[in-house]
């Protein structure tokens, strides 16, 4: 992912009042030209006693930030990885805050990037051999930490066999295109296109300390009458009213993600889940509309379904051992879900262990329905009203007032031709 430098900066007009809020009342271009002032979005500040403003002097920040790297894959006893490796770099700074993280890949895989914010997802490392990741962070005061390194050595014990991590737990909603008509998403939201939400909330279900990249918009952001609970980014224009607020975070012009690259990764993951996982469980389909998915494998249970089955489904039940995973590979250009629930679990499995992989669907519609599990549909435009999802949605676009609830998919890893993690 490459960073996008901030093309605009925000001038704040501060006023002390009983409500103690900070108004974003004017935007100016970096070249000094004026923009037409949009409606107002506000960011909470602590309210001073008796409605009077108080001022303090911030201490100078001379301390650099501190960064660390996390691997989503587990090496063998020799420290080698048997397949592709996904990495995340995070940084903290107790002073002015983290401005950006820079990384370089040297060796078998190459690349580099500088990303605004305190979290970076390194592009998937897939090439056999040794790749060294060099990384460091810079804070908003200009302090730069000493560069660190992390070695990734990938070996393939069996010719043509590689392993792929499945990590779909960061976002409650992630779409490459637009998110339109949104109402309430308890977790984080990222959209490569435009976002339009009214009478809304984003991130209200997150811990108060989890404020990084809560709403990321690659295009235009249009919000009114609601609250974003964490750092907010937008790449295009901003349109708001005075009833839209940002709490526990800041409003930023810029896009910290490369949405095109991430979308390609999701499409690759969807294809590999379809092509490389062996089906080891058989669905039971009843003529009255019952759909029963029962798997006995203690680790990974894989089903294959035609998308058309859901148009006649009236009851759905999933059964598998606790701490196992269910992957449902679904084939067909479109799918429809209406007026039934799949919140029926047996055997110990729950929504954090279920992944619905829509391999080739380009249209999905749902109404009066609840998805319990994570939906991977990288090619699909989803229309979803009067319902909810309990997990994550990763798609091309989403339109509708369905609500998103946090219960992310538990990470796992699979190897080609092997149902394990």
XYZ file of C-alpha atoms in Angstrom:
421
model
C 0.000 0.000 0.000
C 1.326 3.423 -0.911
C 0.523 6.600 0.917
C -1.308 9.479 -0.642
C 0.010 12.838 0.517
C -2.590 15.139 1.971
C -3.844 17.241 -0.914
C -5.771 19.601 1.397
C -5.372 20.853 4.898
C -8.035 21.990 7.293
C -8.203 25.363 9.034
C -10.069 25.138 12.316
C -12.255 27.910 13.705
C -12.548 27.392 17.471
C -15.383 28.665 19.616
C -16.011 27.995 23.301
C -19.560 27.030 24.080
C -21.550 24.922 26.449
C -21.293 21.935 24.129
C -17.519 22.272 23.877
C -17.062 21.162 20.281
C -14.503 22.008 17.644
C -16.048 23.164 14.340
C -14.442 22.440 11.004
C -15.630 25.617 9.344
C -13.259 26.275 6.470
C -11.027 24.362 4.065
C -8.224 25.926 2.010
C -6.037 24.488 -0.705
C -2.321 24.229 -0.098
C -1.730 26.823 -2.812
C -3.844 29.328 -0.863
C -6.914 29.267 -3.071
C -10.266 29.068 -1.309
C -12.781 26.281 -1.524
C -16.527 26.638 -1.230
C -17.142 25.938 2.420
C -18.988 22.656 2.981
C -21.429 21.958 5.752
C -19.858 21.500 9.157
C -18.481 18.377 10.776
C -17.381 18.664 14.389
C -14.789 16.871 16.465
C -15.339 16.578 20.210
C -13.064 18.353 22.661
C -13.165 18.170 26.439
C -15.612 20.724 27.850
C -13.981 23.275 30.212
C -15.718 24.097 33.498
C -18.600 26.595 33.325
C -18.343 26.760 29.545
C -15.076 28.793 29.697
C -12.173 27.963 27.420
C -8.875 26.948 29.024
C -5.476 26.820 27.374
C -2.275 24.943 28.187
C 1.241 24.745 26.786
C 2.170 21.374 25.261
C 5.593 19.968 26.082
C 8.173 19.716 23.300
C 8.317 16.260 21.712
C 11.864 14.981 21.235
C 11.157 11.257 21.524
C 10.804 9.127 18.383
C 7.891 6.737 17.898
C 8.192 2.999 18.501
C 7.140 0.478 15.854
C 6.750 -3.296 15.784
C 5.869 -5.938 13.200
C 3.368 -8.800 13.415
C 3.253 -11.883 11.179
C -0.086 -13.548 10.485
C 1.710 -16.783 9.553
C 3.588 -19.163 11.835
C 7.117 -20.299 10.899
C 8.295 -23.881 11.348
C 10.774 -25.012 13.989
C 13.636 -23.709 11.819
C 12.106 -20.264 11.460
C 11.068 -20.834 7.837
C 7.660 -20.099 6.348
C 6.042 -22.739 4.138
C 3.954 -20.321 2.097
C 2.951 -16.713 1.583
C 3.411 -14.347 4.532
C 1.221 -11.383 5.521
C 2.709 -8.743 7.832
C 1.359 -5.757 9.759
C 3.481 -2.880 11.091
C 2.107 -0.773 13.952
C 3.609 2.256 15.670
C 2.896 4.248 18.823
C 4.007 7.679 20.001
C 3.190 9.183 23.396
C 3.974 12.733 22.308
C 2.760 14.293 19.090
C 1.418 11.057 17.606
C 2.479 8.895 14.679
C 2.589 10.654 11.303
C 3.672 7.838 8.962
C 5.400 4.482 8.589
C 7.933 3.643 5.875
C 8.939 0.133 4.805
C 11.239 -1.503 2.243
C 11.318 -5.100 1.006
C 14.792 -6.323 0.024
C 15.733 -9.747 -1.329
C 13.457 -12.361 -2.880
C 10.528 -9.917 -2.817
C 10.994 -6.185 -3.366
C 8.932 -3.067 -2.871
C 8.483 -0.047 -0.643
C 5.892 2.328 0.697
C 5.200 5.206 3.061
C 1.738 5.216 4.618
C 0.103 7.925 6.714
C -1.124 6.660 10.080
C -0.006 4.186 12.714
C -0.770 0.904 10.896
C 0.625 -0.537 7.656
C -0.256 -3.825 5.976
C 2.800 -4.940 4.009
C 2.015 -6.407 0.547
C 1.803 -10.195 0.633
C 5.287 -11.775 0.483
C 5.066 -14.791 -1.841
C 8.482 -15.425 -3.410
C 10.621 -18.308 -2.162
C 13.852 -17.222 -0.498
C 14.871 -14.576 2.020
C 13.098 -11.216 2.101
C 14.164 -8.598 4.641
C 11.593 -6.009 5.691
C 13.172 -2.723 6.808
C 10.804 -0.309 8.530
C 10.634 2.799 10.692
C 8.108 5.398 11.862
C 8.059 9.208 11.992
C 5.963 11.246 14.420
C 4.154 14.525 13.823
C 6.987 16.472 15.470
C 9.448 15.123 12.894
C 11.206 12.583 15.122
C 12.258 9.412 13.283
C 13.034 6.144 15.010
C 16.041 4.007 14.128
C 15.232 1.566 11.327
C 14.351 -2.012 12.276
C 14.339 -5.203 10.215
C 12.399 -8.460 10.025
C 13.440 -11.514 7.999
C 11.007 -13.714 6.089
C 12.457 -16.907 4.608
C 9.948 -18.829 2.487
C 10.619 -22.444 1.515
C 8.385 -24.929 -0.243
C 8.826 -28.442 1.132
C 6.564 -29.837 -1.597
C 6.832 -28.606 -5.197
C 3.889 -26.394 -6.103
C 2.498 -26.323 -2.558
C 2.128 -23.005 -0.762
C 0.135 -21.793 2.198
C -2.038 -18.714 2.358
C -3.167 -16.851 5.479
C -6.839 -15.878 5.719
C -7.014 -12.612 7.673
C -10.399 -10.926 7.324
C -10.776 -9.471 10.798
C -9.752 -5.825 10.446
C -12.873 -4.278 8.950
C -16.576 -4.619 9.598
C -17.057 -3.383 6.019
C -14.490 -3.149 3.225
C -15.537 -2.263 -0.346
C -13.511 -1.232 -3.371
C -16.280 1.064 -4.651
C -19.092 3.035 -3.006
C -20.949 2.620 0.279
C -24.355 4.291 -0.046
C -27.240 4.659 2.393
C -25.321 3.394 5.389
C -26.910 3.576 8.811
C -24.953 1.885 11.606
C -21.690 -0.060 11.406
C -20.256 -0.885 14.826
C -16.744 -1.606 13.544
C -14.400 -0.028 11.015
C -15.385 0.931 7.464
C -13.187 1.342 4.379
C -14.462 2.260 0.910
C -12.346 3.012 -2.133
C -15.128 5.077 -3.728
C -17.632 7.471 -2.172
C -19.435 7.121 1.167
C -22.876 8.579 1.879
C -24.470 8.082 5.324
C -27.326 9.804 7.170
C -28.485 9.323 10.787
C -25.510 7.055 11.239
C -22.771 5.741 13.516
C -19.414 4.208 12.582
C -17.121 2.503 15.102
C -19.361 2.810 18.174
C -18.697 -0.822 19.113
C -14.902 -0.468 19.131
C -12.829 -0.139 22.311
C -12.055 3.482 23.140
C -8.359 2.844 22.417
C -8.979 1.405 18.932
C -9.273 4.632 16.940
C -6.906 4.077 14.014
C -8.435 4.209 10.486
C -12.025 3.833 11.725
C -13.468 5.352 8.527
C -11.347 5.469 5.366
C -12.883 6.856 2.166
C -10.986 6.940 -1.106
C -13.476 9.295 -2.768
C -16.026 11.805 -1.469
C -17.447 11.707 2.063
C -21.048 12.879 2.549
C -22.388 12.438 6.094
C -25.063 14.056 8.256
C -26.631 13.527 11.678
C -24.255 10.980 13.127
C -20.926 10.157 14.757
C -17.631 8.560 13.712
C -15.759 7.067 16.678
C -12.145 7.394 15.561
C -9.733 8.686 12.937
C -11.421 9.537 9.641
C -9.825 9.888 6.196
C -11.294 11.022 2.884
C -9.595 11.404 -0.482
C -12.067 13.637 -2.336
C -14.540 16.248 -1.118
C -16.263 16.573 2.253
C -19.963 17.434 2.683
C -21.457 17.458 6.196
C -23.766 19.301 8.561
C -23.337 20.478 12.150
C -24.867 17.265 13.482
C -22.010 15.111 12.136
C -19.203 14.615 14.643
C -15.864 12.842 14.997
C -15.172 11.533 18.495
C -11.976 9.910 19.813
C -10.102 10.833 16.627
C -9.247 13.343 13.931
C -10.525 14.242 10.467
C -7.857 13.952 7.749
C -7.641 14.627 4.014
C -5.858 11.732 2.311
C -6.135 8.013 1.660
C -3.785 5.736 3.634
C -4.692 2.597 1.639
C -4.030 1.380 -1.887
C -7.543 0.072 -2.503
C -6.718 -1.370 -5.922
C -3.933 -3.516 -4.499
C -6.075 -4.692 -1.588
C -8.944 -5.551 -3.926
C -6.586 -7.662 -6.029
C -5.486 -9.497 -2.875
C -9.117 -10.242 -1.977
C -9.846 -11.596 -5.455
C -6.770 -13.817 -5.250
C -7.864 -15.106 -1.859
C -11.378 -15.866 -3.110
C -10.028 -17.775 -6.115
C -7.584 -19.787 -4.039
C -10.240 -20.707 -1.489
C -12.306 -22.025 -4.379
C -9.549 -23.772 -6.324
C -7.320 -25.152 -3.584
C -9.670 -26.310 -0.829
C -11.008 -29.835 -1.164
C -14.725 -30.195 -0.409
C -15.058 -32.481 2.620
C -18.691 -31.955 3.677
C -22.054 -32.356 1.927
C -25.044 -30.025 2.398
C -28.492 -31.431 3.129
C -31.247 -29.639 1.220
C -34.861 -30.234 2.232
C -37.793 -29.680 -0.193
C -39.532 -27.378 2.303
C -36.596 -24.931 2.222
C -34.287 -26.248 4.919
C -30.535 -26.002 4.308
C -28.284 -27.935 6.704
C -24.486 -27.618 6.590
C -22.870 -30.187 8.880
C -19.117 -30.770 9.037
C -17.163 -33.084 11.323
C -13.576 -32.023 10.668
C -12.005 -30.525 13.822
C -10.173 -27.901 11.770
C -11.682 -27.002 8.399
C -15.035 -27.941 6.828
C -15.544 -27.006 3.175
C -18.903 -26.896 1.357
C -19.787 -26.112 -2.258
C -23.174 -24.560 -3.136
C -24.922 -23.046 -6.132
C -26.052 -19.498 -5.360
C -29.550 -20.229 -6.660
C -30.300 -22.434 -3.621
C -30.679 -19.378 -1.378
C -33.686 -18.021 -3.275
C -35.772 -20.955 -1.948
C -34.122 -21.339 1.472
C -36.344 -20.653 4.485
C -34.207 -22.090 7.285
C -30.436 -22.544 7.538
C -28.408 -24.435 10.131
C -24.640 -24.848 10.478
C -22.915 -27.508 12.575
C -19.190 -28.071 13.173
C -16.802 -28.570 16.119
C -15.866 -25.625 18.312
C -12.812 -23.680 17.103
C -13.080 -25.204 13.625
C -13.791 -23.196 10.472
C -16.510 -23.504 7.854
C -15.814 -22.246 4.324
C -18.851 -22.183 2.011
C -17.762 -21.705 -1.612
C -20.773 -20.296 -3.494
C -20.947 -20.311 -7.297
C -23.202 -18.332 -9.623
C -23.495 -14.767 -10.976
C -26.142 -13.648 -8.466
C -27.610 -14.572 -5.097
C -30.761 -13.538 -3.228
C -31.496 -13.776 0.513
C -34.887 -12.827 1.938
C -36.868 -13.218 5.159
C -34.998 -16.020 6.899
C -32.238 -16.296 9.465
C -29.109 -18.422 9.493
C -28.401 -17.762 13.169
C -28.712 -21.455 13.970
C -25.510 -23.131 15.168
C -24.695 -26.566 16.564
C -21.565 -28.381 17.672
C -19.711 -25.352 19.039
C -19.202 -23.346 15.836
C -20.310 -19.699 15.778
C -20.165 -16.737 13.412
C -16.455 -16.115 14.091
C -15.631 -19.399 12.357
C -17.764 -19.052 9.200
C -16.719 -17.669 5.811
C -19.090 -17.332 2.838
C -16.973 -17.092 -0.317
C -18.965 -15.824 -3.323
C -16.505 -16.882 -5.987
C -17.984 -15.272 -9.111
C -21.117 -13.392 -8.008
C -21.474 -9.851 -9.321
C -24.894 -9.122 -7.733
C -26.118 -10.021 -4.238
C -29.426 -8.817 -2.784
C -30.635 -9.317 0.778
C -33.707 -8.076 2.638
C -35.091 -9.013 6.025
C -32.054 -11.244 6.477
C -29.125 -11.652 8.851
C -25.678 -12.840 7.755
C -23.935 -14.538 10.682
C -20.360 -14.905 9.531
C -18.016 -13.094 7.169
C -18.897 -12.492 3.509
C -16.114 -12.471 0.915
C -17.535 -11.281 -2.419
C -14.832 -9.186 -4.091
C -16.665 -8.913 -7.439
C -20.170 -8.297 -6.097
C -22.295 -5.185 -5.777
C -24.452 -5.864 -2.715
C -27.867 -4.350 -2.004
C -28.801 -5.038 1.621
C -31.811 -3.529 3.422
C -33.702 -4.157 6.665
C -31.196 -6.639 7.995
C -27.740 -6.982 9.507
C -24.446 -8.779 9.223
C -22.563 -10.172 12.209
C -18.960 -10.432 11.053
C -17.474 -8.710 8.014
C -18.391 -7.860 4.438
C -15.633 -7.619 1.826
C -17.198 -6.710 -1.525
C -17.087 -4.404 -4.534
C -19.827 -2.081 -3.216
C -22.674 -1.932 -0.699
C -25.982 -0.077 -0.919
C -28.662 -0.128 1.781
C -29.487 0.428 5.431
C -28.377 -2.936 6.861
C -26.406 -2.741 10.118
C -22.922 -4.137 10.696
C -22.091 -5.867 14.002
C -18.608 -6.812 15.191
C -17.779 -10.520 15.358
C -14.763 -10.890 13.058
C -13.623 -14.104 11.408
C -10.882 -15.821 13.395
C -7.648 -15.927 11.389
C -6.563 -19.200 9.830
C -4.163 -20.489 7.178
C -4.643 -23.083 4.477
C -2.208 -24.874 2.192
C -2.920 -25.902 -1.377
C -4.572 -29.293 -1.422
C -4.566 -29.509 2.373
C -7.475 -28.624 4.643
C -5.509 -27.472 7.653
C -4.589 -24.326 9.535
